[in-house]
Amino acid sequence: MSTDSKPDDSKQPSILETDVGVDSEKLSGKLDAIVSSVALDAHYDPQVVARVLRKIDWRMLPLLGFIYSISLIDRTNLGVARISGMGKDLNLNVGERFSIASMVYFPPYILLEIPGNIVLRWLGARSWITICVVGWGAAQTGMAFVPSWGLLCLTRVLLGAFEAGFFPAMAFIITTWYKRHEVQKRLAIFYLTAISLTGFSSILAYALQLIGDRGSLRGWRWIFLLEGLMTIVLGLLTWFFIPDFPDKNTFLSKEETKLVLDRIEADRRDSLPDPITLRKVLKHLCDPFLWSCGLMFMSSTMPAYTIAFFTSILLSGMGFGTRDSLLLGAPPYVAAAISCYFFAWISDRTNQRAIWIFLQSLITITGLMVTGYGKLNGVRYFGLFLINMGASGCIPGILAYNANNIVSHSKRSVSTALVVAFGGVGGIFSTLVFRQKDYPDYIPGIWATMACQFFMILLLAINTFVFQRRNKLAAQGKRVNEETPGFYYTL
């Protein structure tokens, strides 16, 4: 990876595109800001920069991706446990019990996102992440011993409370290490690692339930017990290996740390954290862009949760047996991982975000229509591939879109937590609109999910219009974006 000879994707529109008619004094000020940015970044040997970035990548992304995959598996394995015997043993087929048990995870998950990111800076990444992972591992283990669906709901609430602090913390930490046009590939690698492993969770669950009734435990209980114990062990390992923020890291040399901080300072001028105060939190929450990103993230996570919770159930409704319903759940995630990285690569390469999110939304809508109205099982199954490919790529895309268009650690902390919290709202919608009475086709749920995709496209259009106007005014010297001279929004 080499350094850039011009500023990153946030510089839109370019000088040639926007400075016609701008007086020489304003143009000179813009050029000075760009030259200053390039000077800070360009004095490093590109090979040294590439080596340091690889070191950061290998230390951070595989570990965080693996932990997040465990998080996704632990929150979404109700579906595979249900068709493996839990539904019958706990009477989850009565009314909307399964949807309720799936849904109660999300209120604590939503409410604790922002407090979690505030605690993150106070306790440090290592302590906070260890607490989160061990805590949700214990809750997952407890699910193996619940005698009723009511206690199952209680363990789901605890699972949501402990998982609340993890994803926003990881997204926050990753975005503090890289320049803006480098972020989405890293978020995609982190996320595709997770969804690739998650895709095989149904195969793992199938293998675990084959243990059968041993040690007074039913096969589905072994799914929760062994996955929970694995999570606890992984949580203990994070204490030794989890990365921290750039200014607090211990695995880079002083020279390497300075290189990282210099590049961030040149890119967006927030290499060092600013104090988080209540006044700042409230100020950041008044920015409409943060809420629009949250609503877009909600719209993208709704089909993603639909796939996670209901794929095995949808396949069962198509007539596949338990074994086939579990095993066929894996291939769509492989396709999603490939698609996710491709769109992240092209997004970083073109320095564009909105257009690629838009295209993936169209893929999701197409998949929903195919799965909802296809006549042949093979056609409906292909629709699951499209849904997963579109939704999975939008998730890191929106996180990068949000991260690229804000400045300061305090705003990054608040915005990341808010956006991920809305992802929990998407999970609630998914569990409520896919109702038991609509089994096996779930047409109302299909249409509700499509409505969210159209809503996301509308928000993208509004943001693009606003950012283009603000960038034009900034290029003319009539506006300073994000209170940072020389900052241009990423479209």
C-alpha positions in Angstrom: 0.0 0.0 0.0 1.4 3.4 -0.9 0.7 6.9 0.3 -1.4 9.2 -1.7 -0.1 12.2 -3.7 -3.3 14.0 -3.0 -5.9 14.1 -0.2 -8.3 11.2 0.4 -11.8 10.6 -0.7 -13.2 13.4 1.5 -11.8 16.0 -0.9 -14.7 16.0 -3.2 -15.3 18.0 -5.3 -11.8 18.3 -6.7 -10.1 21.7 -7.3 -10.5 21.5 -11.0 -14.2 20.7 -10.6 -15.1 23.4 -8.2 -12.7 26.3 -8.2 -13.7 27.9 -11.4 -14.6 31.4 -10.5 -13.1 31.2 -7.0 -10.8 34.2 -6.3 -7.1 33.6 -6.0 -7.0 34.2 -2.2 -9.6 31.5 -1.5 -7.9 29.1 -3.9 -4.5 29.7 -2.3 -6.0 28.9 1.1 -7.4 25.6 -0.2 -4.1 24.7 -1.8 -2.2 25.5 1.4 -4.4 23.1 3.3 -3.9 20.4 0.8 -0.2 20.9 0.6 0.0 20.8 4.4 -1.9 17.5 4.4 0.3 15.9 1.8 3.5 17.1 3.4 2.7 15.4 6.7 1.9 12.0 5.0 4.4 12.0 2.1 7.7 12.3 4.0 7.3 8.7 5.1 8.7 5.9 2.8 5.7 4.2 1.2 7.3 0.8 1.9 7.6 1.7 5.6 4.0 2.8 5.6 2.8 -0.4 3.9 4.8 -2.5 6.4 3.3 -0.7 9.4 -0.2 -1.0 8.0 0.2 -4.7 7.4 1.4 -5.1 11.0 -1.7 -3.2 12.3 -4.0 -5.2 10.0 -2.7 -8.6 11.2 -2.7 -7.6 14.8 -6.2 -6.2 14.7 -8.5 -7.5 12.0 -8.4 -11.3 12.3 -8.9 -11.3 16.0 -11.7 -8.7 16.0 -13.4 -10.5 13.1 -13.2 -13.8 14.9 -14.7 -12.3 18.1 -17.5 -10.6 16.2 -18.3 -13.9 14.4 -18.7 -15.5 17.8 -21.0 -12.6 18.8 -23.1 -13.1 15.7 -23.3 -16.8 16.2 -24.3 -16.4 19.9 -27.1 -13.9 19.2 -28.5 -15.7 16.1 -28.3 -19.4 16.9 -31.9 -19.5 18.2 -33.1 -20.5 14.7 -30.9 -23.5 14.4 -31.6 -24.5 18.0 -35.3 -24.2 17.4 -35.4 -26.7 14.5 -33.1 -28.9 16.5 -35.6 -29.6 19.2 -35.7 -26.4 21.3 -39.0 -25.2 19.7 -40.7 -28.4 20.8 -39.1 -28.6 24.3 -39.8 -25.0 25.3 -43.1 -24.7 23.3 -41.8 -21.9 21.2 -44.3 -22.6 18.5 -47.1 -21.1 20.7 -48.1 -17.7 19.5 -45.2 -15.4 18.9 -42.9 -16.9 21.6 -40.0 -17.4 19.2 -40.2 -13.8 17.9 -40.4 -12.5 21.5 -37.4 -14.6 22.6 -35.4 -13.2 19.6 -36.5 -9.7 20.1 -35.8 -9.2 23.9 -32.1 -9.3 23.1 -32.3 -5.9 21.4 -33.6 -3.3 24.0 -30.6 -3.6 26.3 -28.3 -3.9 23.2 -29.7 -0.5 21.9 -29.8 1.3 25.2 -26.3 0.5 26.3 -24.4 1.4 23.0 -23.5 5.0 23.8 -22.7 4.4 27.5 -20.5 1.5 26.4 -18.4 3.6 24.1 -17.9 6.2 26.9 -16.8 3.5 29.3 -14.5 2.2 26.6 -12.2 5.2 26.8 -12.4 5.2 30.6 -11.5 1.5 31.2 -9.4 0.9 28.0 -10.1 -1.5 25.2 -8.5 -4.6 26.8 -10.6 -4.4 30.1 -13.8 -3.4 28.4 -13.8 -6.0 25.6 -12.8 -8.8 28.0 -15.8 -7.9 30.3 -18.1 -7.9 27.3 -17.0 -11.2 25.8 -16.8 -13.2 29.0 -20.2 -11.7 30.1 -22.1 -12.7 27.0 -20.3 -16.1 27.0 -21.7 -16.7 30.5 -25.2 -15.7 29.3 -24.9 -18.0 26.3 -23.8 -20.9 28.6 -26.8 -20.3 30.8 -29.1 -20.8 27.8 -28.2 -24.5 27.8 -29.9 -25.0 31.1 -33.2 -22.9 30.8 -36.3 -25.0 31.7 -38.8 -22.6 30.1 -39.1 -20.0 27.4 -39.4 -17.2 30.0 -36.0 -18.0 31.4 -34.7 -18.2 27.8 -35.9 -14.6 27.4 -34.0 -13.6 30.5 -30.7 -15.0 29.3 -31.3 -13.3 25.9 -31.7 -10.0 27.8 -28.3 -10.6 29.5 -26.8 -11.6 26.2 -27.9 -8.3 24.7 -26.6 -6.2 27.6 -23.1 -7.7 27.4 -22.8 -7.7 23.6 -23.9 -4.0 23.5 -20.4 -2.7 24.2 -18.5 -4.8 21.7 -19.4 -3.9 18.1 -19.5 -0.1 18.5 -16.2 -0.3 20.3 -14.6 -2.3 17.6 -15.9 -0.1 14.8 -14.7 3.0 16.8 -11.2 1.5 17.4 -10.7 0.5 13.7 -11.6 3.9 12.3 -9.1 5.6 14.6 -6.1 3.7 13.0 -6.6 4.4 9.3 -7.0 7.2 6.8 -10.6 7.7 5.6 -10.1 6.0 2.2 -8.5 3.0 3.9 -11.3 2.4 6.3 -14.0 0.5 4.4 -11.6 -2.3 3.2 -10.6 -2.8 6.9 -14.2 -2.8 8.1 -15.1 -5.2 5.3 -12.2 -7.6 6.2 -13.3 -7.4 9.8 -17.0 -8.0 8.9 -16.5 -10.6 6.2 -14.3 -12.6 8.5 -17.2 -12.6 10.9 -19.9 -13.4 8.4 -17.8 -16.1 6.7 -17.4 -17.9 10.0 -21.0 -17.2 11.0 -22.2 -18.8 7.8 -20.7 -22.1 9.0 -22.4 -21.8 12.4 -25.4 -23.8 11.1 -23.0 -26.6 10.1 -21.4 -26.3 13.6 -24.8 -26.4 15.2 -25.8 -29.4 13.2 -22.6 -31.2 14.3 -23.2 -30.2 18.0 -26.8 -31.3 18.0 -25.7 -34.7 16.7 -24.2 -35.3 20.2 -27.8 -36.1 21.1 -29.1 -36.6 24.6 -26.0 -37.0 26.7 -25.3 -36.0 30.3 -29.0 -35.2 30.8 -28.8 -32.5 28.1 -30.7 -32.5 24.9 -28.9 -32.0 21.6 -29.9 -28.4 21.2 -28.6 -27.6 24.7 -25.2 -28.7 23.7 -25.2 -26.0 21.0 -25.5 -23.3 23.7 -23.2 -25.0 26.2 -20.2 -25.6 24.0 -20.5 -22.3 22.1 -20.9 -20.4 25.4 -17.8 -22.1 26.9 -15.8 -21.3 23.7 -16.8 -17.7 24.0 -15.6 -17.4 27.6 -12.2 -18.9 26.7 -12.0 -16.4 23.8 -12.9 -13.6 26.1 -10.0 -14.5 28.4 -7.6 -14.5 25.4 -8.6 -11.0 24.4 -7.0 -9.7 27.6 -3.6 -10.5 26.2 -4.0 -9.7 22.5 -6.7 -7.0 22.0 -5.4 -3.8 20.4 -6.1 -0.4 21.8 -6.3 3.1 20.4 -3.3 4.3 18.4 -2.1 6.7 21.1 -2.3 3.9 23.8 -1.0 1.0 21.8 1.9 -1.2 23.0 2.6 -3.3 20.0 4.1 -0.6 17.8 7.4 1.2 18.3 7.4 4.9 19.1 8.5 5.7 15.5 5.7 3.5 14.1 3.1 5.1 16.4 4.2 8.5 15.3 3.8 7.5 11.7 0.2 6.4 12.3 -0.6 9.5 14.2 0.9 11.8 11.6 -1.1 10.1 8.8 -4.3 10.5 10.7 -3.5 14.1 11.6 -2.8 14.9 7.9 -6.0 13.1 6.9 -8.6 14.5 9.3 -6.8 16.3 12.1 -8.1 14.1 15.0 -5.1 11.8 15.7 -5.4 12.4 19.4 -8.6 12.1 21.5 -10.5 15.1 22.7 -12.2 14.8 26.1 -15.8 13.4 26.1 -18.2 15.7 28.0 -22.0 15.7 28.3 -22.1 19.0 26.4 -20.2 17.5 23.5 -22.3 14.3 23.5 -25.5 16.4 23.3 -24.0 18.6 20.6 -23.0 15.6 18.5 -26.5 14.1 18.9 -28.0 17.2 17.3 -26.3 16.5 14.0 -28.9 15.1 11.6 -26.3 13.1 9.7 -25.7 10.8 12.6 -29.4 10.0 12.8 -29.6 9.4 9.0 -26.7 7.0 9.2 -28.4 5.3 12.1 -31.6 4.9 10.1 -29.6 3.6 7.1 -27.8 1.1 9.3 -31.1 0.0 10.7 -32.3 -0.6 7.1 -29.3 -2.6 6.2 -29.3 -4.8 9.4 -32.9 -5.7 9.0 -32.3 -8.1 6.1 -29.1 -9.2 7.6 -30.9 -10.3 10.8 -33.6 -11.8 8.7 -31.0 -14.1 7.1 -29.4 -14.9 10.4 -32.6 -15.7 12.3 -34.8 -17.2 9.6 -32.7 -18.9 6.9 -33.0 -22.3 8.4 -36.7 -21.7 9.1 -37.3 -20.5 5.6 -35.5 -23.6 4.2 -37.5 -25.8 6.5 -40.6 -24.2 5.1 -39.5 -25.0 1.6 -39.6 -28.7 2.5 -36.0 -29.3 3.4 -35.3 -31.6 6.4 -33.4 -30.5 9.5 -30.0 -31.6 8.2 -30.4 -29.9 4.8 -31.9 -26.7 6.3 -28.8 -26.3 8.5 -26.2 -27.2 5.9 -27.7 -25.1 3.2 -27.5 -22.0 5.4 -23.7 -21.8 4.9 -23.2 -21.1 1.1 -25.0 -17.7 1.1 -22.5 -16.4 3.6 -19.6 -17.3 1.4 -21.1 -15.4 -1.5 -21.7 -12.5 0.9 -18.1 -12.4 2.0 -16.9 -12.2 -1.6 -19.4 -9.5 -2.5 -18.7 -7.5 0.7 -15.0 -7.2 0.0 -15.5 -6.4 -3.7 -17.7 -3.5 -2.9 -15.4 -2.3 -0.1 -12.4 -2.4 -2.5 -14.1 -0.5 -5.3 -15.5 2.0 -2.8 -12.1 2.8 -1.4 -10.6 2.7 -4.9 -13.1 5.2 -6.3 -13.3 7.3 -3.1 -17.1 7.0 -3.2 -19.6 5.5 -0.7 -23.2 6.4 -1.5 -23.3 5.0 -5.0 -22.1 1.5 -4.0 -24.4 1.4 -1.0 -27.2 2.2 -3.4 -26.3 -0.6 -5.8 -26.1 -3.1 -2.9 -29.6 -2.0 -1.7 -30.9 -2.8 -5.2 -29.3 -6.3 -4.9 -31.0 -6.8 -1.6 -34.4 -5.7 -3.0 -34.0 -8.1 -5.9 -33.2 -11.0 -3.5 -36.2 -10.3 -1.4 -38.5 -10.3 -4.4 -37.0 -13.6 -5.6 -37.2 -15.3 -2.3 -40.7 -14.0 -1.6 -42.3 -14.8 -5.0 -40.2 -17.4 -6.6 -42.1 -20.6 -7.5 -39.2 -23.1 -7.3 -37.2 -23.8 -4.2 -33.9 -23.4 -6.1 -35.0 -19.9 -7.2 -36.0 -18.9 -3.7 -32.8 -20.2 -2.4 -30.9 -18.1 -4.9 -32.8 -15.1 -3.5 -31.2 -15.8 -0.1 -27.8 -15.4 -1.7 -28.7 -12.0 -3.1 -30.2 -10.8 0.1 -27.1 -11.7 2.0 -24.8 -10.3 -0.6 -26.5 -6.9 -0.6 -27.2 -6.5 3.1 -23.8 -7.7 4.3 -21.9 -5.3 2.0 -24.1 -2.3 3.1 -23.2 -2.8 6.8 -19.4 -1.9 6.6 -20.3 0.6 3.8 -22.5 2.6 6.1 -20.0 2.4 9.0 -17.3 3.8 6.6 -19.7 6.4 5.2 -20.4 7.6 8.8 -16.7 7.5 9.9 -15.5 9.4 6.8 -17.8 12.4 7.4 -17.1 13.2 11.0 -14.1 14.6 12.9 -12.9 14.2 16.5 -12.8 11.1 18.8 -15.7 12.3 20.9 -18.0 12.6 17.8 -16.7 9.3 16.5 -17.5 7.6 19.8 -21.0 9.0 19.9 -21.8 8.4 16.2 -20.5 4.9 16.1 -22.5 3.9 19.2 -25.7 5.6 17.8 -25.4 4.0 14.4 -24.8 0.5 15.8 -27.7 1.0 18.3 -30.0 1.5 15.3 -28.8 -1.8 14.0 -30.5 -3.3 17.1 -33.7 -1.5 16.0 -33.3 -3.3 12.7 -33.1 -6.6 14.6 -36.3 -5.8 16.5 -38.1 -5.1 13.3 -36.9 -8.3 11.7 -38.1 -10.4 14.6 -41.5 -8.7 14.7 -42.4 -8.6 11.0 -41.5 -12.2 10.3 -44.4 -13.6 12.3 -45.2 -17.2 13.0 -48.7 -16.9 11.3 -47.0 -15.9 8.0 -44.9 -19.1 7.9 -43.6 -20.4 5.5 -43.5 -17.5 3.0 -43.4 -14.5 5.4 -44.6 -12.1 2.6 -45.5 -9.2 5.0 -41.9 -9.5 6.4 -40.5 -9.5 2.9 -42.3 -6.2 2.0 -41.4 -4.6 5.3 -37.7 -5.3 4.7 -38.0 -3.9 1.1 -39.6 -0.8 2.5 -36.5 -0.2 4.6 -34.3 -0.5 1.6 -36.2 2.1 -0.3 -36.0 4.3 2.8 -32.2 3.9 2.9 -32.0 4.9 -0.8 -34.0 8.1 0.0 -31.7 9.0 2.9 -28.6 8.5 0.6 -30.0 10.9 -1.9 -30.7 13.6 0.7 -27.2 13.2 2.2 -25.6 13.3 -1.2 -27.4 16.6 -2.1 -26.5 18.2 1.2 -22.8 17.1 1.1 -22.4 18.3 -2.5 -23.7 21.7 -1.5 -21.5 22.0 1.6 -18.4 20.9 -0.4 -19.1 23.5 -3.0 -19.5 26.3 -0.4 -16.3 25.1 1.3 -14.4 25.2 -2.0 -15.6 28.8 -2.4 -14.4 29.7 1.0 -17.9 30.3 2.3 -18.0 27.4 4.8 -15.8 25.3 7.0 -17.0 21.7 7.2 -17.0 20.0 10.6 -15.1 23.0 12.1 -12.0 21.7 10.3 -10.4 23.8 7.5 -9.8 21.8 4.4 -12.2 19.1 5.3 -14.5 17.8 2.5 -17.3 15.4 2.9 -17.2 11.9 1.3 -20.0 11.4 -1.2 
